[in-house]
PDB file of C-alpha atoms in Angstrom:
ATOM      1  CA  UNK P   1      83.676  93.155  75.115  1.00  0.00           C
ATOM      2  CA  UNK P   2      84.798  96.144  76.354  1.00  0.00           C
ATOM      3  CA  UNK P   3      87.207  96.432  79.200  1.00  0.00           C
ATOM      4  CA  UNK P   4      88.323 100.518  80.722  1.00  0.00           C
ATOM      5  CA  UNK P   5      91.317  99.871  82.957  1.00  0.00           C
ATOM      6  CA  UNK P   6      92.535 102.913  85.176  1.00  0.00           C
ATOM      7  CA  UNK P   7      95.365 103.077  86.769  1.00  0.00           C
ATOM      8  CA  UNK P   8      97.638 106.117  87.978  1.00  0.00           C
ATOM      9  CA  UNK P   9     100.604 103.361  86.889  1.00  0.00           C
ATOM     10  CA  UNK P  10     101.275 102.108  83.194  1.00  0.00           C
ATOM     11  CA  UNK P  11     103.131  98.584  84.381  1.00  0.00           C
ATOM     12  CA  UNK P  12      99.790  97.888  86.150  1.00  0.00           C
ATOM     13  CA  UNK P  13      97.744  98.885  83.861  1.00  0.00           C
ATOM     14  CA  UNK P  14     100.197  96.634  81.250  1.00  0.00           C
ATOM     15  CA  UNK P  15      99.667  94.223  83.314  1.00  0.00           C
ATOM     16  CA  UNK P  16      96.109  93.765  83.471  1.00  0.00           C
ATOM     17  CA  UNK P  17      95.564  94.191  79.651  1.00  0.00           C
ATOM     18  CA  UNK P  18      98.053  91.270  79.409  1.00  0.00           C
ATOM     19  CA  UNK P  19      95.729  88.336  81.236  1.00  0.00           C
ATOM     20  CA  UNK P  20      92.726  90.334  80.458  1.00  0.00           C
ATOM     21  CA  UNK P  21      93.279  91.198  76.162  1.00  0.00           C
ATOM     22  CA  UNK P  22      93.532  87.157  75.727  1.00  0.00           C
ATOM     23  CA  UNK P  23      89.884  86.253  76.771  1.00  0.00           C
ATOM     24  CA  UNK P  24      88.630  88.532  74.432  1.00  0.00           C
ATOM     25  CA  UNK P  25      87.983  91.793  75.828  1.00  0.00           C
ATOM     26  CA  UNK P  26      89.035  95.290  73.950  1.00  0.00           C
ATOM     27  CA  UNK P  27      90.605  97.673  76.320  1.00  0.00           C
ATOM     28  CA  UNK P  28      90.747 101.304  76.269  1.00  0.00           C
ATOM     29  CA  UNK P  29      92.877 102.775  79.254  1.00  0.00           C
ATOM     30  CA  UNK P  30      92.725 105.734  81.755  1.00  0.00           C
ATOM     31  CA  UNK P  31      95.640 107.026  83.771  1.00  0.00           C
ATOM     32  CA  UNK P  32      93.020 108.534  86.453  1.00  0.00           C
ATOM     33  CA  UNK P  33      89.501 108.562  87.727  1.00  0.00           C
ATOM     34  CA  UNK P  34      88.551 111.324  86.061  1.00  0.00           C
ATOM     35  CA  UNK P  35      89.801 110.537  82.804  1.00  0.00           C
ATOM     36  CA  UNK P  36      88.394 106.961  83.536  1.00  0.00           C
ATOM     37  CA  UNK P  37      84.936 108.956  83.088  1.00  0.00           C
ATOM     38  CA  UNK P  38      86.023 110.499  80.299  1.00  0.00           C
ATOM     39  CA  UNK P  39      87.011 107.514  78.558  1.00  0.00           C
ATOM     40  CA  UNK P  40      83.609 105.844  80.323  1.00  0.00           C
ATOM     41  CA  UNK P  41      81.357 108.865  78.027  1.00  0.00           C
ATOM     42  CA  UNK P  42      83.040 108.053  75.080  1.00  0.00           C
ATOM     43  CA  UNK P  43      82.902 104.431  74.766  1.00  0.00           C
ATOM     44  CA  UNK P  44      79.033 102.899  74.119  1.00  0.00           C
ATOM     45  CA  UNK P  45      79.234  99.580  75.360  1.00  0.00           C
ATOM     46  CA  UNK P  46      81.161  98.720  79.160  1.00  0.00           C
ATOM     47  CA  UNK P  47      81.022  95.709  80.225  1.00  0.00           C
ATOM     48  CA  UNK P  48      84.385  95.686  82.686  1.00  0.00           C
ATOM     49  CA  UNK P  49      86.091  98.384  84.223  1.00  0.00           C
ATOM     50  CA  UNK P  50      89.358  97.612  86.858  1.00  0.00           C
ATOM     51  CA  UNK P  51      89.951 100.634  88.488  1.00  0.00           C
ATOM     52  CA  UNK P  52      93.408 101.321  91.512  1.00  0.00           C
ATOM     53  CA  UNK P  53      92.030 103.280  94.845  1.00  0.00           C
ATOM     54  CA  UNK P  54      94.856 105.464  94.718  1.00  0.00           C
ATOM     55  CA  UNK P  55      95.598 107.208  92.191  1.00  0.00           C
ATOM     56  CA  UNK P  56      96.254 111.296  91.140  1.00  0.00           C
ATOM     57  CA  UNK P  57      93.161 113.533  90.661  1.00  0.00           C
ATOM     58  CA  UNK P  58      90.328 111.536  91.213  1.00  0.00           C
ATOM     59  CA  UNK P  59      90.978 108.459  93.322  1.00  0.00           C
ATOM     60  CA  UNK P  60      89.216 105.013  92.571  1.00  0.00           C
ATOM     61  CA  UNK P  61      86.695 105.544  95.544  1.00  0.00           C
ATOM     62  CA  UNK P  62      85.386 108.991  94.241  1.00  0.00           C
ATOM     63  CA  UNK P  63      84.721 107.206  89.795  1.00  0.00           C
ATOM     64  CA  UNK P  64      82.727 104.607  91.748  1.00  0.00           C
ATOM     65  CA  UNK P  65      80.448 106.729  93.343  1.00  0.00           C
ATOM     66  CA  UNK P  66      80.564 108.729  90.144  1.00  0.00           C
ATOM     67  CA  UNK P  67      79.883 105.682  88.175  1.00  0.00           C
ATOM     68  CA  UNK P  68      76.973 104.425  90.052  1.00  0.00           C
ATOM     69  CA  UNK P  69      75.270 107.833  90.306  1.00  0.00           C
ATOM     70  CA  UNK P  70      74.613 107.171  86.180  1.00  0.00           C
ATOM     71  CA  UNK P  71      71.388 105.070  86.731  1.00  0.00           C
ATOM     72  CA  UNK P  72      72.671 103.673  83.054  1.00  0.00           C
ATOM     73  CA  UNK P  73      75.674 102.738  84.161  1.00  0.00           C
ATOM     74  CA  UNK P  74      74.427 100.743  88.200  1.00  0.00           C
ATOM     75  CA  UNK P  75      74.718  97.193  85.950  1.00  0.00           C
ATOM     76  CA  UNK P  76      77.690  97.572  85.040  1.00  0.00           C
ATOM     77  CA  UNK P  77      81.088  95.161  86.653  1.00  0.00           C
ATOM     78  CA  UNK P  78      83.621  96.799  88.580  1.00  0.00           C
ATOM     79  CA  UNK P  79      85.790  95.542  90.144  1.00  0.00           C
ATOM     80  CA  UNK P  80      88.241  97.821  92.552  1.00  0.00           C
ATOM     81  CA  UNK P  81      92.673  96.080  92.110  1.00  0.00           C
ATOM     82  CA  UNK P  82      94.069  97.904  94.528  1.00  0.00           C
ATOM     83  CA  UNK P  83      96.864  96.771  97.328  1.00  0.00           C
ATOM     84  CA  UNK P  84      94.195  98.327 100.388  1.00  0.00           C
ATOM     85  CA  UNK P  85      93.247  95.620 102.709  1.00  0.00           C
ATOM     86  CA  UNK P  86      91.915  97.588 105.847  1.00  0.00           C
ATOM     87  CA  UNK P  87      88.198  96.474 106.541  1.00  0.00           C
ATOM     88  CA  UNK P  88      86.517  99.971 107.414  1.00  0.00           C
ATOM     89  CA  UNK P  89      88.140 101.419 103.558  1.00  0.00           C
ATOM     90  CA  UNK P  90      86.830  97.984 101.618  1.00  0.00           C
ATOM     91  CA  UNK P  91      83.408  98.112 103.196  1.00  0.00           C
ATOM     92  CA  UNK P  92      83.042 101.540 102.044  1.00  0.00           C
ATOM     93  CA  UNK P  93      84.563 100.183  98.823  1.00  0.00           C
ATOM     94  CA  UNK P  94      81.512  98.481  98.747  1.00  0.00           C
ATOM     95  CA  UNK P  95      79.191 100.802  99.519  1.00  0.00           C
ATOM     96  CA  UNK P  96      79.981 102.861  96.826  1.00  0.00           C
ATOM     97  CA  UNK P  97      79.015 100.360  94.194  1.00  0.00           C
ATOM     98  CA  UNK P  98      82.056  98.675  94.010  1.00  0.00           C
ATOM     99  CA  UNK P  99      81.664  94.536  92.727  1.00  0.00           C
ATOM    100  CA  UNK P 100      84.701  92.662  93.585  1.00  0.00           C
ATOM    101  CA  UNK P 101      87.812  93.370  94.918  1.00  0.00           C
ATOM    102  CA  UNK P 102      91.660  92.276  93.656  1.00  0.00           C
ATOM    103  CA  UNK P 103      94.427  92.264  96.488  1.00  0.00           C
ATOM    104  CA  UNK P 104      97.877  93.600  94.423  1.00  0.00           C
ATOM    105  CA  UNK P 105      99.871  90.818  93.880  1.00  0.00           C
ATOM    106  CA  UNK P 106      97.392  88.665  92.416  1.00  0.00           C
ATOM    107  CA  UNK P 107      97.875  86.040  89.631  1.00  0.00           C
ATOM    108  CA  UNK P 108      95.966  85.861  86.318  1.00  0.00           C
ATOM    109  CA  UNK P 109      94.042  83.228  88.005  1.00  0.00           C
ATOM    110  CA  UNK P 110      93.030  85.285  91.213  1.00  0.00           C
ATOM    111  CA  UNK P 111      91.718  87.886  88.843  1.00  0.00           C
ATOM    112  CA  UNK P 112      90.284  85.559  85.862  1.00  0.00           C
ATOM    113  CA  UNK P 113      88.449  83.788  89.389  1.00  0.00           C
ATOM    114  CA  UNK P 114      86.772  87.079  90.284  1.00  0.00           C
ATOM    115  CA  UNK P 115      85.393  88.145  86.974  1.00  0.00           C
ATOM    116  CA  UNK P 116      83.650  84.667  86.414  1.00  0.00           C
ATOM    117  CA  UNK P 117      83.221  85.543  90.247  1.00  0.00           C
ATOM    118  CA  UNK P 118      80.488  88.559  89.520  1.00  0.00           C
ATOM    119  CA  UNK P 119      79.646  87.271  85.711  1.00  0.00           C
ATOM    120  CA  UNK P 120      81.944  89.207  84.097  1.00  0.00           C
ATOM    121  CA  UNK P 121      82.003  87.175  79.899  1.00  0.00           C
ATOM    122  CA  UNK P 122      81.892  83.086  80.036  1.00  0.00           C
ATOM    123  CA  UNK P 123      85.471  81.915  79.924  1.00  0.00           C
TER     124      UNK P 123
ATOM    125  CA  UNK F   1     102.095 101.627 115.836  1.00  0.00           C
ATOM    126  CA  UNK F   2     103.176  98.328 114.698  1.00  0.00           C
ATOM    127  CA  UNK F   3     106.907  97.541 113.797  1.00  0.00           C
ATOM    128  CA  UNK F   4     107.961  95.665 110.551  1.00  0.00           C
ATOM    129  CA  UNK F   5     110.495  92.875 111.292  1.00  0.00           C
ATOM    130  CA  UNK F   6     112.946  91.528 108.874  1.00  0.00           C
ATOM    131  CA  UNK F   7     111.045  88.728 108.384  1.00  0.00           C
ATOM    132  CA  UNK F   8     107.806  90.163 107.587  1.00  0.00           C
ATOM    133  CA  UNK F   9     109.074  92.268 105.687  1.00  0.00           C
ATOM    134  CA  UNK F  10     111.388  89.619 103.039  1.00  0.00           C
ATOM    135  CA  UNK F  11     108.370  87.262 103.765  1.00  0.00           C
ATOM    136  CA  UNK F  12     105.895  91.286 102.244  1.00  0.00           C
ATOM    137  CA  UNK F  13     108.407  91.498  99.660  1.00  0.00           C
ATOM    138  CA  UNK F  14     109.218  87.422  98.249  1.00  0.00           C
ATOM    139  CA  UNK F  15     104.821  87.469  98.128  1.00  0.00           C
ATOM    140  CA  UNK F  16     104.745  89.878  95.407  1.00  0.00           C
ATOM    141  CA  UNK F  17     107.958  89.064  93.343  1.00  0.00           C
ATOM    142  CA  UNK F  18     106.227  85.208  93.310  1.00  0.00           C
ATOM    143  CA  UNK F  19     102.687  85.638  92.880  1.00  0.00           C
ATOM    144  CA  UNK F  20     103.013  88.230  90.860  1.00  0.00           C
ATOM    145  CA  UNK F  21     105.864  87.417  88.790  1.00  0.00           C
ATOM    146  CA  UNK F  22     107.286  84.162  89.691  1.00  0.00           C
ATOM    147  CA  UNK F  23     110.117  84.727  90.085  1.00  0.00           C
ATOM    148  CA  UNK F  24     112.292  82.887  92.568  1.00  0.00           C
ATOM    149  CA  UNK F  25     113.328  85.284  95.492  1.00  0.00           C
ATOM    150  CA  UNK F  26     115.858  84.470  98.334  1.00  0.00           C
ATOM    151  CA  UNK F  27     117.262  86.746 101.607  1.00  0.00           C
ATOM    152  CA  UNK F  28     120.547  87.140 101.893  1.00  0.00           C
ATOM    153  CA  UNK F  29     122.665  87.847 105.652  1.00  0.00           C
ATOM    154  CA  UNK F  30     126.034  88.093 104.959  1.00  0.00           C
ATOM    155  CA  UNK F  31     126.309  91.272 103.036  1.00  0.00           C
ATOM    156  CA  UNK F  32     125.631  92.502  98.984  1.00  0.00           C
ATOM    157  CA  UNK F  33     129.153  94.240  98.057  1.00  0.00           C
ATOM    158  CA  UNK F  34     126.998  94.962  94.197  1.00  0.00           C
ATOM    159  CA  UNK F  35     126.164  98.336  93.764  1.00  0.00           C
ATOM    160  CA  UNK F  36     122.375  98.372  93.056  1.00  0.00           C
ATOM    161  CA  UNK F  37     122.470 102.340  91.240  1.00  0.00           C
ATOM    162  CA  UNK F  38     118.618 102.017  90.680  1.00  0.00           C
ATOM    163  CA  UNK F  39     115.908 102.447  93.506  1.00  0.00           C
ATOM    164  CA  UNK F  40     112.260 103.032  93.818  1.00  0.00           C
ATOM    165  CA  UNK F  41     110.569 104.511  96.347  1.00  0.00           C
ATOM    166  CA  UNK F  42     106.882 105.492  98.449  1.00  0.00           C
ATOM    167  CA  UNK F  43     105.935 107.640 101.113  1.00  0.00           C
ATOM    168  CA  UNK F  44     103.489 106.783 103.666  1.00  0.00           C
ATOM    169  CA  UNK F  45     102.732 109.022 105.736  1.00  0.00           C
ATOM    170  CA  UNK F  46      99.496 109.892 108.434  1.00  0.00           C
ATOM    171  CA  UNK F  47      99.008 108.630 111.851  1.00  0.00           C
ATOM    172  CA  UNK F  48     103.000 106.712 111.217  1.00  0.00           C
ATOM    173  CA  UNK F  49     105.579 108.301 108.468  1.00  0.00           C
ATOM    174  CA  UNK F  50     108.067 105.752 106.208  1.00  0.00           C
ATOM    175  CA  UNK F  51     110.008 105.404 103.219  1.00  0.00           C
ATOM    176  CA  UNK F  52     109.919 102.156 101.493  1.00  0.00           C
ATOM    177  CA  UNK F  53     112.885 101.978  98.958  1.00  0.00           C
ATOM    178  CA  UNK F  54     113.833  99.192  96.374  1.00  0.00           C
ATOM    179  CA  UNK F  55     117.556  99.027  95.088  1.00  0.00           C
ATOM    180  CA  UNK F  56     118.807  96.859  92.358  1.00  0.00           C
ATOM    181  CA  UNK F  57     120.864  96.682  89.369  1.00  0.00           C
ATOM    182  CA  UNK F  58     119.570  97.503  86.068  1.00  0.00           C
ATOM    183  CA  UNK F  59     120.245  93.661  85.160  1.00  0.00           C
ATOM    184  CA  UNK F  60     117.818  92.565  87.504  1.00  0.00           C
ATOM    185  CA  UNK F  61     114.894  95.450  87.122  1.00  0.00           C
ATOM    186  CA  UNK F  62     115.278  94.513  82.950  1.00  0.00           C
ATOM    187  CA  UNK F  63     114.162  91.051  84.283  1.00  0.00           C
ATOM    188  CA  UNK F  64     111.821  91.779  86.278  1.00  0.00           C
ATOM    189  CA  UNK F  65     110.257  94.378  84.175  1.00  0.00           C
ATOM    190  CA  UNK F  66     110.460  91.432  81.273  1.00  0.00           C
ATOM    191  CA  UNK F  67     108.373  88.930  83.367  1.00  0.00           C
ATOM    192  CA  UNK F  68     105.689  91.493  84.497  1.00  0.00           C
ATOM    193  CA  UNK F  69     104.900  92.585  81.340  1.00  0.00           C
ATOM    194  CA  UNK F  70     105.745  89.377  79.576  1.00  0.00           C
ATOM    195  CA  UNK F  71     108.372  90.502  77.164  1.00  0.00           C
ATOM    196  CA  UNK F  72     111.810  89.755  76.499  1.00  0.00           C
ATOM    197  CA  UNK F  73     114.324  90.839  77.685  1.00  0.00           C
ATOM    198  CA  UNK F  74     116.096  92.957  74.864  1.00  0.00           C
ATOM    199  CA  UNK F  75     112.796  94.152  74.492  1.00  0.00           C
ATOM    200  CA  UNK F  76     112.358  96.288  77.815  1.00  0.00           C
ATOM    201  CA  UNK F  77     113.233 100.255  77.368  1.00  0.00           C
ATOM    202  CA  UNK F  78     114.137 102.052  80.240  1.00  0.00           C
ATOM    203  CA  UNK F  79     110.598 103.378  80.821  1.00  0.00           C
ATOM    204  CA  UNK F  80     110.050 100.157  81.385  1.00  0.00           C
ATOM    205  CA  UNK F  81     112.435  99.383  83.888  1.00  0.00           C
ATOM    206  CA  UNK F  82     110.497 102.740  85.939  1.00  0.00           C
ATOM    207  CA  UNK F  83     107.190 101.073  85.275  1.00  0.00           C
ATOM    208  CA  UNK F  84     107.626  97.942  86.454  1.00  0.00           C
ATOM    209  CA  UNK F  85     110.506  98.843  89.392  1.00  0.00           C
ATOM    210  CA  UNK F  86     108.086 101.687  90.910  1.00  0.00           C
ATOM    211  CA  UNK F  87     104.930  99.065  90.724  1.00  0.00           C
ATOM    212  CA  UNK F  88     106.762  97.178  92.746  1.00  0.00           C
ATOM    213  CA  UNK F  89     108.018  99.438  95.400  1.00  0.00           C
ATOM    214  CA  UNK F  90     104.163 100.455  95.585  1.00  0.00           C
ATOM    215  CA  UNK F  91     103.155  96.674  95.934  1.00  0.00           C
ATOM    216  CA  UNK F  92     106.102  96.319  99.481  1.00  0.00           C
ATOM    217  CA  UNK F  93     104.601 100.435 100.275  1.00  0.00           C
ATOM    218  CA  UNK F  94     101.289  99.368  99.697  1.00  0.00           C
ATOM    219  CA  UNK F  95     101.200  96.226 101.680  1.00  0.00           C
ATOM    220  CA  UNK F  96     103.454  96.974 104.451  1.00  0.00           C
ATOM    221  CA  UNK F  97     100.710 100.210 104.385  1.00  0.00           C
ATOM    222  CA  UNK F  98      98.283  97.841 105.265  1.00  0.00           C
ATOM    223  CA  UNK F  99     100.361  95.083 107.939  1.00  0.00           C
ATOM    224  CA  UNK F 100     100.090  98.531 110.149  1.00  0.00           C
ATOM    225  CA  UNK F 101      97.179 100.158 109.348  1.00  0.00           C
ATOM    226  CA  UNK F 102      95.827 102.776 110.851  1.00  0.00           C
ATOM    227  CA  UNK F 103      94.718 106.317 108.687  1.00  0.00           C
ATOM    228  CA  UNK F 104      97.377 106.036 106.179  1.00  0.00           C
ATOM    229  CA  UNK F 105      98.440 107.133 102.770  1.00  0.00           C
ATOM    230  CA  UNK F 106     100.748 106.016 100.410  1.00  0.00           C
ATOM    231  CA  UNK F 107     102.485 108.148  97.642  1.00  0.00           C
ATOM    232  CA  UNK F 108     102.929 108.149  94.035  1.00  0.00           C
ATOM    233  CA  UNK F 109     106.275 105.842  93.385  1.00  0.00           C
ATOM    234  CA  UNK F 110     109.524 107.763  92.153  1.00  0.00           C
ATOM    235  CA  UNK F 111     112.324 105.854  90.447  1.00  0.00           C
ATOM    236  CA  UNK F 112     115.910 107.283  89.864  1.00  0.00           C
ATOM    237  CA  UNK F 113     119.587 106.038  89.458  1.00  0.00           C
ATOM    238  CA  UNK F 114     120.746 106.376  92.908  1.00  0.00           C
ATOM    239  CA  UNK F 115     122.098 104.208  95.863  1.00  0.00           C
ATOM    240  CA  UNK F 116     119.023 103.652  98.815  1.00  0.00           C
ATOM    241  CA  UNK F 117     119.473 106.907 100.664  1.00  0.00           C
ATOM    242  CA  UNK F 118     117.693 106.505 104.292  1.00  0.00           C
ATOM    243  CA  UNK F 119     119.538 109.990 105.690  1.00  0.00           C
ATOM    244  CA  UNK F 120     115.738 111.483 106.403  1.00  0.00           C
ATOM    245  CA  UNK F 121     115.455 107.936 108.132  1.00  0.00           C
ATOM    246  CA  UNK F 122     114.301 109.583 111.954  1.00  0.00           C
ATOM    247  CA  UNK F 123     113.614 106.051 114.245  1.00  0.00           C
ATOM    248  CA  UNK F 124     113.600 102.274 113.467  1.00  0.00           C
ATOM    249  CA  UNK F 125     115.071 101.312 110.069  1.00  0.00           C
ATOM    250  CA  UNK F 126     114.493  97.831 108.318  1.00  0.00           C
ATOM    251  CA  UNK F 127     116.748  96.512 105.612  1.00  0.00           C
ATOM    252  CA  UNK F 128     116.592  93.617 103.995  1.00  0.00           C
ATOM    253  CA  UNK F 129     118.792  91.842 100.620  1.00  0.00           C
ATOM    254  CA  UNK F 130     117.056  90.040  98.764  1.00  0.00           C
ATOM    255  CA  UNK F 131     118.365  87.528  95.756  1.00  0.00           C
ATOM    256  CA  UNK F 132     116.451  87.681  92.576  1.00  0.00           C
ATOM    257  CA  UNK F 133     117.438  86.741  89.446  1.00  0.00           C
ATOM    258  CA  UNK F 134     120.987  86.093  90.378  1.00  0.00           C
ATOM    259  CA  UNK F 135     121.380  89.888  90.857  1.00  0.00           C
ATOM    260  CA  UNK F 136     120.473  91.778  94.186  1.00  0.00           C
ATOM    261  CA  UNK F 137     117.146  93.223  95.767  1.00  0.00           C
ATOM    262  CA  UNK F 138     117.484  95.375  99.119  1.00  0.00           C
ATOM    263  CA  UNK F 139     114.156  96.242 100.504  1.00  0.00           C
ATOM    264  CA  UNK F 140     114.672  99.299 102.831  1.00  0.00           C
ATOM    265  CA  UNK F 141     112.143 100.272 105.328  1.00  0.00           C
ATOM    266  CA  UNK F 142     112.788 103.829 107.655  1.00  0.00           C
ATOM    267  CA  UNK F 143     111.019 105.662 109.773  1.00  0.00           C
ATOM    268  CA  UNK F 144     110.837 110.079 109.319  1.00  0.00           C
ATOM    269  CA  UNK F 145     109.303 112.608 109.887  1.00  0.00           C
TER     270      UNK F 145
END
């Protein structure tokens, strides 16, 4: 299984990597949405994307919209990891094609439960 | 615009440190005398402008980074300290932004080796002092232009 982690915070990328690698994911990292799109275009198969909302260059929503615009990527599981809690913003993210949210701060159990909820992996 | 009192700011910070990092943290009300030369800052801007600063010692920042990255403290490099403290500021700022609500943006965190500075504050300032891993962690929320 392959996971793409997109966050401008190197710290958060490391935290997320530490959680998903033991679940069997091979992890690729990107520091913003545009870099994420570039990485995605070079990956043969992606099972999961964990993406931050607030990032420079291209934010998480713009990234999700770009991914969902590609019909080949419609089934890809997208989880937004964010501090955003405003209902209108969350609704906007869901409309854009986010499958699930993980609110910062979170525990590894919370993230793993969310992945189970959207049917990623068999852990 | 709603403003955060000391109790709420303490709760936000404590939740982040205990939930995400598993670190015990408790507030101190009598004033800390220890120097806190490492500061991470994020700015909230939009309908309401404010700065959130997290100040601590290199020792506490090292232990936070070790916990965040599951490394031994001896393996922590300076860049790790900055990353970890910046991420704590980012999460505190993000949660403050969520509580205040409104059309607001959060800046990327910046970390520097200096004490907390609230010179740009023009309105309410809330300061909470906590003990985290036997050392000080000071959170300052200050309204700004």
